[in-house]
PDB file of C-alpha atoms in Angstrom:
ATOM      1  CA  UNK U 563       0.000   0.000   0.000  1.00 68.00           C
ATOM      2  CA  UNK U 564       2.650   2.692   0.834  1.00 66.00           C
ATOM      3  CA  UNK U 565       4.411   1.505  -2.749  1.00 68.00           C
ATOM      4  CA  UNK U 566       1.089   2.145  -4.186  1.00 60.00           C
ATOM      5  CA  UNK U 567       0.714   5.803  -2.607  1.00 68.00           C
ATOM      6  CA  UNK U 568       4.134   6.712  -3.009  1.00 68.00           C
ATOM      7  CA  UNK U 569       3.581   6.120  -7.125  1.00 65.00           C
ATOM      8  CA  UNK U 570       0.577   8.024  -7.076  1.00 62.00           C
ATOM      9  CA  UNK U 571       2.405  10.960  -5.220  1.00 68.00           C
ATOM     10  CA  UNK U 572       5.161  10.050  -7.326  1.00 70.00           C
ATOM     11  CA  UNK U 573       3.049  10.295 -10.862  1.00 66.00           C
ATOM     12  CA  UNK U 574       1.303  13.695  -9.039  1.00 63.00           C
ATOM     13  CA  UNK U 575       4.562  15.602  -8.841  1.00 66.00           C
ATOM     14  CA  UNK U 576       5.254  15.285 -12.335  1.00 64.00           C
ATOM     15  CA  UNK U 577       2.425  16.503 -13.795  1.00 65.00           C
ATOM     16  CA  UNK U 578       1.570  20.091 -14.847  1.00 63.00           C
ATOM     17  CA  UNK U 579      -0.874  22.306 -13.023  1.00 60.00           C
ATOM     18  CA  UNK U 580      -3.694  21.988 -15.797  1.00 55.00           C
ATOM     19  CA  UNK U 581      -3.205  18.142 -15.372  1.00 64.00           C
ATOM     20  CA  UNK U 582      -3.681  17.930 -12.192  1.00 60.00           C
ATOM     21  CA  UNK U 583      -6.826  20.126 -12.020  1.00 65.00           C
ATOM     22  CA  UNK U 584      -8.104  17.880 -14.888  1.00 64.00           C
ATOM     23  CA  UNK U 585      -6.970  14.917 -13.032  1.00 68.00           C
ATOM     24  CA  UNK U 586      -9.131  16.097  -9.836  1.00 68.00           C
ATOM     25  CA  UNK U 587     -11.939  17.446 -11.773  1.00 66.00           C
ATOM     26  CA  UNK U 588     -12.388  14.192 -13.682  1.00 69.00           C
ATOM     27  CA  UNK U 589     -12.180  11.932  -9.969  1.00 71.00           C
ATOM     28  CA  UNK U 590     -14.629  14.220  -8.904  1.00 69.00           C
ATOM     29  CA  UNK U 591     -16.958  13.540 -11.778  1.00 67.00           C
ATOM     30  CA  UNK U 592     -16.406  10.200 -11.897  1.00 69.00           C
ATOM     31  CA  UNK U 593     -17.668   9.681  -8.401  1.00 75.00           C
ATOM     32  CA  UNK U 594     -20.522  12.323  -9.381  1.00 70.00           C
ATOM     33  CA  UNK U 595     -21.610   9.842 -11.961  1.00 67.00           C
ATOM     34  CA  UNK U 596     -21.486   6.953  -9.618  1.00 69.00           C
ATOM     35  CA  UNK U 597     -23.726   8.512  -7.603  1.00 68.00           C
ATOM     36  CA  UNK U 598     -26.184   9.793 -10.208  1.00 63.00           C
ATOM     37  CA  UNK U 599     -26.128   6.211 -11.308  1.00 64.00           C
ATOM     38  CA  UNK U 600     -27.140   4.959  -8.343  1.00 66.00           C
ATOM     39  CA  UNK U 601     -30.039   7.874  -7.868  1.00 63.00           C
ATOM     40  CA  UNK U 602     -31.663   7.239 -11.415  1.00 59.00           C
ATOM     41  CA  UNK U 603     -31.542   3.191 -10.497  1.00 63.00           C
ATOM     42  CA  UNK U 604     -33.235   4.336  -7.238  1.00 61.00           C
ATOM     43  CA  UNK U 605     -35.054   7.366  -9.342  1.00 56.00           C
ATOM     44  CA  UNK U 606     -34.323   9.731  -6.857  1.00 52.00           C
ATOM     45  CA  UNK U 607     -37.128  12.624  -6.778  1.00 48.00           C
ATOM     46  CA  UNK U 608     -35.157  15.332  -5.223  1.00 50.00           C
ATOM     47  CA  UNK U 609     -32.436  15.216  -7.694  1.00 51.00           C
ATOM     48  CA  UNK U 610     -34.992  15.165 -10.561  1.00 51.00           C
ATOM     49  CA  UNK U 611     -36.966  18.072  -8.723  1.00 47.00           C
ATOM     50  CA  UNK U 612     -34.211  20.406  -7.605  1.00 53.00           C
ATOM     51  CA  UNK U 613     -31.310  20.258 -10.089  1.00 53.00           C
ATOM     52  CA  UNK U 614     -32.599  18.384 -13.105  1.00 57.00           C
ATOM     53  CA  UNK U 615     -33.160  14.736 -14.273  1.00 62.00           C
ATOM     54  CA  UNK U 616     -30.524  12.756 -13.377  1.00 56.00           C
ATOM     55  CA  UNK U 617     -30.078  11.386 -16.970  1.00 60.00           C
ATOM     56  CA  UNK U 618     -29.087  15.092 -18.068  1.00 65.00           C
ATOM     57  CA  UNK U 619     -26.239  15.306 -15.597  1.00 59.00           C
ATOM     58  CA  UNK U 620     -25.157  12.085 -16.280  1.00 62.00           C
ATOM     59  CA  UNK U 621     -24.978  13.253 -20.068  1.00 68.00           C
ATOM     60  CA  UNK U 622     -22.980  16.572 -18.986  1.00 66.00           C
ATOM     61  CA  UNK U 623     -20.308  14.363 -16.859  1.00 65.00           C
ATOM     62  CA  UNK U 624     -19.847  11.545 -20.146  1.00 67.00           C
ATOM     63  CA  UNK U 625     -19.467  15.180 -22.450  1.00 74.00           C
ATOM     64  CA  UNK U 626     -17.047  16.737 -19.918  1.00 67.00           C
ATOM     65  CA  UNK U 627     -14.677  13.354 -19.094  1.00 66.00           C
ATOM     66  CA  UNK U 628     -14.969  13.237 -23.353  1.00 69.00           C
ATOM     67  CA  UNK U 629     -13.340  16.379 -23.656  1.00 68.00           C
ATOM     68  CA  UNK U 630     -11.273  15.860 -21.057  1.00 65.00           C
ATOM     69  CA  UNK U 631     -10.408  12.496 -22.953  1.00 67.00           C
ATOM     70  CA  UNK U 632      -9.656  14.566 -25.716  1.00 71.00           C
ATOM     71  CA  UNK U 633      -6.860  16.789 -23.752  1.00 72.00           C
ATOM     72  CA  UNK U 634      -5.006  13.601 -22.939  1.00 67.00           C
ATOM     73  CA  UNK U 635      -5.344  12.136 -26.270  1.00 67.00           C
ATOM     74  CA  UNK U 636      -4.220  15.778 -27.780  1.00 72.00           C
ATOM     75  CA  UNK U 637      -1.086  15.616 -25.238  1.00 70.00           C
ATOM     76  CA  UNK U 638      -0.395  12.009 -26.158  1.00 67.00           C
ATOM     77  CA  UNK U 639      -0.517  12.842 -29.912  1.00 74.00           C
ATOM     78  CA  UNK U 640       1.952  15.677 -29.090  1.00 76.00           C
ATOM     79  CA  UNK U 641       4.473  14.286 -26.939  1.00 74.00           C
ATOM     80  CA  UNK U 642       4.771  11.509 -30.357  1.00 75.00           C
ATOM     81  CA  UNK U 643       5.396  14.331 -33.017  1.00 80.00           C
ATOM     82  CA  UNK U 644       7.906  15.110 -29.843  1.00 81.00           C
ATOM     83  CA  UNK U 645       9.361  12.134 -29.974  1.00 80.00           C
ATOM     84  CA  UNK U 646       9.690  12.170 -33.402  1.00 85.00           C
ATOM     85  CA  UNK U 647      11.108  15.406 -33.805  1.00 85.00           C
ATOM     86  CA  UNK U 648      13.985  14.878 -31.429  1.00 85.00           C
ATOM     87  CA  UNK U 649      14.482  11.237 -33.246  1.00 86.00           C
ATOM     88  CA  UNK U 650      14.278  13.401 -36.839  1.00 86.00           C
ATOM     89  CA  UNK U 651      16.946  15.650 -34.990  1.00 88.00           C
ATOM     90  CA  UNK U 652      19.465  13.497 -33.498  1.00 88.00           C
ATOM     91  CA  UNK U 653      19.603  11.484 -37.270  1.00 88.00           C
ATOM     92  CA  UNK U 654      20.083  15.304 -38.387  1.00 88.00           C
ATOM     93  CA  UNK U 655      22.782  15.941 -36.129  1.00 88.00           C
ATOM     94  CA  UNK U 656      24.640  12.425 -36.786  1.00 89.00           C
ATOM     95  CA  UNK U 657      24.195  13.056 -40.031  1.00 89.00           C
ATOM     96  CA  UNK U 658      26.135  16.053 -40.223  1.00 89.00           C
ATOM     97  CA  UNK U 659      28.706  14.998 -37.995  1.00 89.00           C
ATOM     98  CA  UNK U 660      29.607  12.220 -40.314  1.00 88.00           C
ATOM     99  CA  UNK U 661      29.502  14.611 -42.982  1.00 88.00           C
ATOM    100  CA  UNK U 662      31.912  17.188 -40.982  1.00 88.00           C
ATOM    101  CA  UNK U 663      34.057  14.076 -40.578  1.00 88.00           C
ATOM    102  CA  UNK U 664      34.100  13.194 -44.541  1.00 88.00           C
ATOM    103  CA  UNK U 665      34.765  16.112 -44.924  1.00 88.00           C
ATOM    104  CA  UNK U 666      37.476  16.767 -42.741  1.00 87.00           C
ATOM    105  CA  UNK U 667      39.249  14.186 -43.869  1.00 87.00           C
ATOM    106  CA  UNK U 668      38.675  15.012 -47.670  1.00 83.00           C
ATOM    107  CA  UNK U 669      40.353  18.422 -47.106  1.00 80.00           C
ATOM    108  CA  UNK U 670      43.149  16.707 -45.410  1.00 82.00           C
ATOM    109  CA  UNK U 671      43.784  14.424 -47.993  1.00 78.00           C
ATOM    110  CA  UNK U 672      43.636  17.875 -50.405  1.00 72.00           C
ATOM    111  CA  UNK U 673      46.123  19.477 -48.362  1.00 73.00           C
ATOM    112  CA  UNK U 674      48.619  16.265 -48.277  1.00 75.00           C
ATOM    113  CA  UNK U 675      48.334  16.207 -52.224  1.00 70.00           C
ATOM    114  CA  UNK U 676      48.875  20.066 -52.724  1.00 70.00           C
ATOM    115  CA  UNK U 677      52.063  19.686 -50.355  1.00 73.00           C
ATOM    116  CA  UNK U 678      53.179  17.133 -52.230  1.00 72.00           C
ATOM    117  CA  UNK U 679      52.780  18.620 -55.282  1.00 67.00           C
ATOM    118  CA  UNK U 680      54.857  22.311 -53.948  1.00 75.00           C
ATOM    119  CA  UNK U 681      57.301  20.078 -51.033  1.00 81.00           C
ATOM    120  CA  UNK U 682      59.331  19.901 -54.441  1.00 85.00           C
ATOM    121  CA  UNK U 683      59.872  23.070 -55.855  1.00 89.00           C
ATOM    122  CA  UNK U 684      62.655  25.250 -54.228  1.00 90.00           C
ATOM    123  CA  UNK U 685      62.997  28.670 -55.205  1.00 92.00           C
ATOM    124  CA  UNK U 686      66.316  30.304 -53.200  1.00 93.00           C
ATOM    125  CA  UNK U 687      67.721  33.985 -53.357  1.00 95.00           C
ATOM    126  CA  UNK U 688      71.292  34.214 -51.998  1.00 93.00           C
ATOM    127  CA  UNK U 689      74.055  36.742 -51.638  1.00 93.00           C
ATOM    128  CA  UNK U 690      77.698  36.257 -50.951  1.00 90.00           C
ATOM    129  CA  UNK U 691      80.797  38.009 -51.224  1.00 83.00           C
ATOM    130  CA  UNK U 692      83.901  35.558 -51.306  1.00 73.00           C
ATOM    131  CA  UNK U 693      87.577  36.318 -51.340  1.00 65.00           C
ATOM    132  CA  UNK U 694      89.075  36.083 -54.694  1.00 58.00           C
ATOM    133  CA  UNK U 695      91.539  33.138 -55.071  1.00 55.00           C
ATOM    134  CA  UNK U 696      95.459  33.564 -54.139  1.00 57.00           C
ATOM    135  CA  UNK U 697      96.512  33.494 -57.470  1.00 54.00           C
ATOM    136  CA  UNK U 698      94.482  36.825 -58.541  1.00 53.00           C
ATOM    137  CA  UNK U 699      96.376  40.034 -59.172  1.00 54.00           C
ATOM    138  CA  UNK U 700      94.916  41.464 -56.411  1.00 52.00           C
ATOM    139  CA  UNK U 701      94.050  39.239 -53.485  1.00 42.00           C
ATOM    140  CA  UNK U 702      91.716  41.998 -51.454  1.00 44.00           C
ATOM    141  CA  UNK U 703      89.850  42.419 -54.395  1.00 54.00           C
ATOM    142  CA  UNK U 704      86.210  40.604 -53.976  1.00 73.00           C
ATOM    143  CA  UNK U 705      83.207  40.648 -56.058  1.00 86.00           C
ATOM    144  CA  UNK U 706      79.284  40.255 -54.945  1.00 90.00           C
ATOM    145  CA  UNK U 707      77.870  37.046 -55.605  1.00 92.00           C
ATOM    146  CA  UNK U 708      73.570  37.508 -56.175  1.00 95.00           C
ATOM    147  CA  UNK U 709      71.165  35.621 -57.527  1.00 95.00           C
ATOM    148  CA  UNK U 710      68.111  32.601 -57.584  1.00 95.00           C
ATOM    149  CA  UNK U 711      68.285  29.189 -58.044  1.00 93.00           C
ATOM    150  CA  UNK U 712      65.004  26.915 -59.098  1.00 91.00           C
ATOM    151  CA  UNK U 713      65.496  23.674 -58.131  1.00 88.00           C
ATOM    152  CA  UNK U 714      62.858  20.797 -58.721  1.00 85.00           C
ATOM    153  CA  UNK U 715      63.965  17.506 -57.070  1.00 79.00           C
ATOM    154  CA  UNK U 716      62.316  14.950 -57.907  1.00 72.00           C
ATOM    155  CA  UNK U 717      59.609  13.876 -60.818  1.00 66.00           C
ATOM    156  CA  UNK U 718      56.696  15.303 -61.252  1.00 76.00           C
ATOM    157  CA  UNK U 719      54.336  17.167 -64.343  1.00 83.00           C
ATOM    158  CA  UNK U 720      54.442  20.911 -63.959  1.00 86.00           C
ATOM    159  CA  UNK U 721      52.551  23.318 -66.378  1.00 86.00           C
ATOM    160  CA  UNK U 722      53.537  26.843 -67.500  1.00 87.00           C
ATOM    161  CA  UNK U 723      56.474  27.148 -65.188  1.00 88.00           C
ATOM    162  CA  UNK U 724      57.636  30.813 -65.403  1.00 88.00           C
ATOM    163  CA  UNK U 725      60.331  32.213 -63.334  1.00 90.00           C
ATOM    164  CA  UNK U 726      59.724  36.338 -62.845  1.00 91.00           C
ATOM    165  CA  UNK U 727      62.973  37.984 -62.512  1.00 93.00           C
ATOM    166  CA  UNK U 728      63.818  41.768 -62.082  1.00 94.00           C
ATOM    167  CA  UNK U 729      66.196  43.441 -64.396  1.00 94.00           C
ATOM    168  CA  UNK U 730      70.011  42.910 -64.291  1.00 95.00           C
ATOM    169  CA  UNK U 731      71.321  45.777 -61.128  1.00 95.00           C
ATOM    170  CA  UNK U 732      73.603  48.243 -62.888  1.00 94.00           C
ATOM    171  CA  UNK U 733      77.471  47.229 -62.361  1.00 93.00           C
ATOM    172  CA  UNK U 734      76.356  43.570 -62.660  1.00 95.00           C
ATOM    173  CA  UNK U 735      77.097  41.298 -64.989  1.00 94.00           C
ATOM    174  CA  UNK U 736      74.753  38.150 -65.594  1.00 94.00           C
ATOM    175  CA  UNK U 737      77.232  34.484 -65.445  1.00 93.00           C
ATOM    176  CA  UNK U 738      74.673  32.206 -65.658  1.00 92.00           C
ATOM    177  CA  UNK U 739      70.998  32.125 -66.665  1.00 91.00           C
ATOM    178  CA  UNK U 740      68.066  29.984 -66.911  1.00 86.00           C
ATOM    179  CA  UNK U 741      66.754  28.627 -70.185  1.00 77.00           C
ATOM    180  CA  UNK U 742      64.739  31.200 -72.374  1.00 63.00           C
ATOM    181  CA  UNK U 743      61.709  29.222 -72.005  1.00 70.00           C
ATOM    182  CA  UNK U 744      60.277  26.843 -68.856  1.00 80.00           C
ATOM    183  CA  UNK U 745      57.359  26.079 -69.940  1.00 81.00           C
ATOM    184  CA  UNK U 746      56.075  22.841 -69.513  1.00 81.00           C
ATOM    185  CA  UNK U 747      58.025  20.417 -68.037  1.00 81.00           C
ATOM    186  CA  UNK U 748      58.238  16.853 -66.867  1.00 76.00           C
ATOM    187  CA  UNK U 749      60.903  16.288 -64.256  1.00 75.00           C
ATOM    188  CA  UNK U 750      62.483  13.219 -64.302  1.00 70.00           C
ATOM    189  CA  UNK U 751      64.195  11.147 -60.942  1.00 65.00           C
ATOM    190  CA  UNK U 752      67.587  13.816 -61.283  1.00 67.00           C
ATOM    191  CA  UNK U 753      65.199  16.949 -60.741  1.00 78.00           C
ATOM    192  CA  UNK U 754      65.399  20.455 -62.963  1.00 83.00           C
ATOM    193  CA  UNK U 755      67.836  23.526 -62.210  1.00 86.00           C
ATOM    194  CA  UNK U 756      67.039  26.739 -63.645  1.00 89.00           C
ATOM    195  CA  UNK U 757      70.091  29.444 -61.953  1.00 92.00           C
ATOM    196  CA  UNK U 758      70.228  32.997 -62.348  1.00 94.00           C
ATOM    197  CA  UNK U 759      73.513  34.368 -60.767  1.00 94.00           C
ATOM    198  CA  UNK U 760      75.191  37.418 -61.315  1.00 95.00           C
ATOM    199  CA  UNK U 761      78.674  38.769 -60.219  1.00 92.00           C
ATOM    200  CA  UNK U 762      79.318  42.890 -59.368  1.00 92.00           C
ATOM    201  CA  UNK U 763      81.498  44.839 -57.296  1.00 87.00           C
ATOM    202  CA  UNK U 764      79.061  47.336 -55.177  1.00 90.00           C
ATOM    203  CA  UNK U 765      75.381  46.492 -54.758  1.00 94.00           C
ATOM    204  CA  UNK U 766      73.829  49.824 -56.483  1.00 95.00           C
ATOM    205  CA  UNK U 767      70.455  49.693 -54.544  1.00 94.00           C
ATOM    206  CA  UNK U 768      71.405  51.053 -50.866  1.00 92.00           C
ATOM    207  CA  UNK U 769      73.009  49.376 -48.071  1.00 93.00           C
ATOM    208  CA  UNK U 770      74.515  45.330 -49.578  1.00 91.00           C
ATOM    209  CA  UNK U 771      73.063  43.904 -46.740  1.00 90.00           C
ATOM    210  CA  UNK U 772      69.769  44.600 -48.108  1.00 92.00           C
ATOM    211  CA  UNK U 773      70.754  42.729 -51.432  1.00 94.00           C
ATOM    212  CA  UNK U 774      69.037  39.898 -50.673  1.00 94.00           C
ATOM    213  CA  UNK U 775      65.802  40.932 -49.527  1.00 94.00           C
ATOM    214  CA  UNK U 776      65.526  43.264 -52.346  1.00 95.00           C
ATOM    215  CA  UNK U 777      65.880  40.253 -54.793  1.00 95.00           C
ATOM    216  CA  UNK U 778      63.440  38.516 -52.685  1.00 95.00           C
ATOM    217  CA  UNK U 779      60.798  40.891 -53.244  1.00 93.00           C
ATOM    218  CA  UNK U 780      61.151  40.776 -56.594  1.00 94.00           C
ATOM    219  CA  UNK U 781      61.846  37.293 -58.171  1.00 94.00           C
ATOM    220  CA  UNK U 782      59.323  34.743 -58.036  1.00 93.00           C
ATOM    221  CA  UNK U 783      58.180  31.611 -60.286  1.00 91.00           C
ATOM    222  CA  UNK U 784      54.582  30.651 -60.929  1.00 90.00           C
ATOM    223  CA  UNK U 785      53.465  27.205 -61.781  1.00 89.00           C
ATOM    224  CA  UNK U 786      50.624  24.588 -62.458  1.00 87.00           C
ATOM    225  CA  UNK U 787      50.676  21.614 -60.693  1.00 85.00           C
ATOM    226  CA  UNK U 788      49.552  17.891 -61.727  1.00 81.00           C
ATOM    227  CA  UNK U 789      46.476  18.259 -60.050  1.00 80.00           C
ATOM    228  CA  UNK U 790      45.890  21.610 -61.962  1.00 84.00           C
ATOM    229  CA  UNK U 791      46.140  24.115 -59.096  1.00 86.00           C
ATOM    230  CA  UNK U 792      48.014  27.186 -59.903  1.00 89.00           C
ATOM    231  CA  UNK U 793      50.872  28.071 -57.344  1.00 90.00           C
ATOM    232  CA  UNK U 794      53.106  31.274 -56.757  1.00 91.00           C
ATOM    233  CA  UNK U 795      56.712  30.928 -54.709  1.00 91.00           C
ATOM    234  CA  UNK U 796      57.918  33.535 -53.794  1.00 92.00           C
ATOM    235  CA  UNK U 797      61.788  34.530 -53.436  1.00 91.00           C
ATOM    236  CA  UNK U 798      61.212  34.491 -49.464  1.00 88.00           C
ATOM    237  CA  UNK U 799      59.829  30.844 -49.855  1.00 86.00           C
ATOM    238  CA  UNK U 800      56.538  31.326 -48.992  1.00 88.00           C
ATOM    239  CA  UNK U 801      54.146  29.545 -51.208  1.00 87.00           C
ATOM    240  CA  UNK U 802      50.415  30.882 -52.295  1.00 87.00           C
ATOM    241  CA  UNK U 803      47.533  29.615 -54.197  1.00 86.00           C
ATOM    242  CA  UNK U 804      46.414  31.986 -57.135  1.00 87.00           C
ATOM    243  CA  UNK U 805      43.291  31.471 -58.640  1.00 82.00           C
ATOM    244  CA  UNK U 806      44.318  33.213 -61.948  1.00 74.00           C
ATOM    245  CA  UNK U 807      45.724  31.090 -64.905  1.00 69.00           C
ATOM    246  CA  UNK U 808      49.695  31.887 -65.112  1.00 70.00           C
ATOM    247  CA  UNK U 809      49.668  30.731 -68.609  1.00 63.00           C
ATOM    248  CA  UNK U 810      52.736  29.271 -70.353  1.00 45.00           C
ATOM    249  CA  UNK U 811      55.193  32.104 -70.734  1.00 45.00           C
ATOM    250  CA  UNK U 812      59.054  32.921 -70.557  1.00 40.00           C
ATOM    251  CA  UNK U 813      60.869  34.358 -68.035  1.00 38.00           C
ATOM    252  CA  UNK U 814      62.090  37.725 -68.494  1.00 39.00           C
TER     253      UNK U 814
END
């Protein structure tokens, strides 16, 4: 018995206020119509005299605990479409996580193939000054080594390769150059070189420390990969992606 009661308090505290009015209202009629029962069996003449016939009241009760039938049936409908909803939700939600997953792991895949594609192209700027060998006329006399070397080490298929290069620093003389035209190339297992290097004796644009970053500014290569995704280096060695077709071209 205390089991029994301490569900029914149990059941109590979890409904809403409206259900539990509804819940005492309905007890209440229910026992109402017991009784009326019993008086129109007996044909009580009070209750037909004073208040009514009995069979009318018993008809109001049946029509109230009806609509009150049709509260709990509209709550039971709605806590389903409730159910349903969060079900239609969480499938929503899994959904999308597998597709943040796929997709995740499709951009990663993206990224390993577009570093592979660049992790072989080198583009490096340098500047040096060296002593002249023993043997010169003059042994103090030194000359400033600048310049870019494109290296690409190892095979590969690479589209409208174009090396940008500034012009020639007055007082410099050019000792080695790349080819006229890049172009297309495919790289075999020994890799490509393409050297631009040029020998003076005072760097004519400011202070020669700045020699090199003034070259890096200015000399870059553009490229199309395998994949077809168009890449800038620049003389720094930071690499870009450029939406706009670099074309095949020669260097200047």
């Amino acid at each position: 018995m205390k089991k029994f009661a301490h569900a029914v308090v149990e059941i109590w505290a979890k409904r809403t206020g409206l259900e539990q009015i509804l819940l005492l209202v309905s007890v209440f009629l229910l026992c109402s119509i017991v009784v009326l029962l019993v008086m129109l069996r007996r044909d009580s003449a009070p209750m037909a005299t004073e208040w009514g016939p009995v069979a009318s009241w018993a008809g109001v009760v049946v029509t109230f605990l009806g609509f009150v039938g049709a509260i709990a049936a509209l709550k039971v409908q709605r806590a389903a479409v409730d159910v349903t909803v969060e079900q239609h939700n969480t499938a929503k939600e899994a959904k999308a996580i597998a597709e943040g997953v796929e997709a995740e792991k499709a951009a990663l895949e993206a990224q390993r193939i577009k570093e592979q594609a660049v992790s072989a192209v080198h583009l490096k700027v340098f500047m040096s000054r060296p002593i002249k060998p023993s043997e010169a006329i003059y042994d103090d006399q030194r000359e400033l080594l600048v310049g870019c070397t494109l290296r690409i080490l190892r095979g590969g298929r690479y589209k409208h390769v174009k090396l940008t290069l500034p012009e020639v620093p007055k007082g410099f003389r050019v000792v080695e150059a790349p080819p006229a035209n890049l172009g297309d190339l495919t790289v075999g297992i020994s890799g490509v070189d393409a050297k631009w290097h040029l020998r003076g004796e005072n760097w004519p644009y400011g202070p020669e420390s700045q020699a090199k970053k003034w070259l890096s500014d200015r000399i870059f290569v553009t490229f199309t990969d395998s994949s077809g995704i168009n890449w800038k280096l620049y003389g720094n060695g930071e690499f870009a992606e450029i939406s706009e077709n670099v074309g095949a071209s020669s260097p200047n």
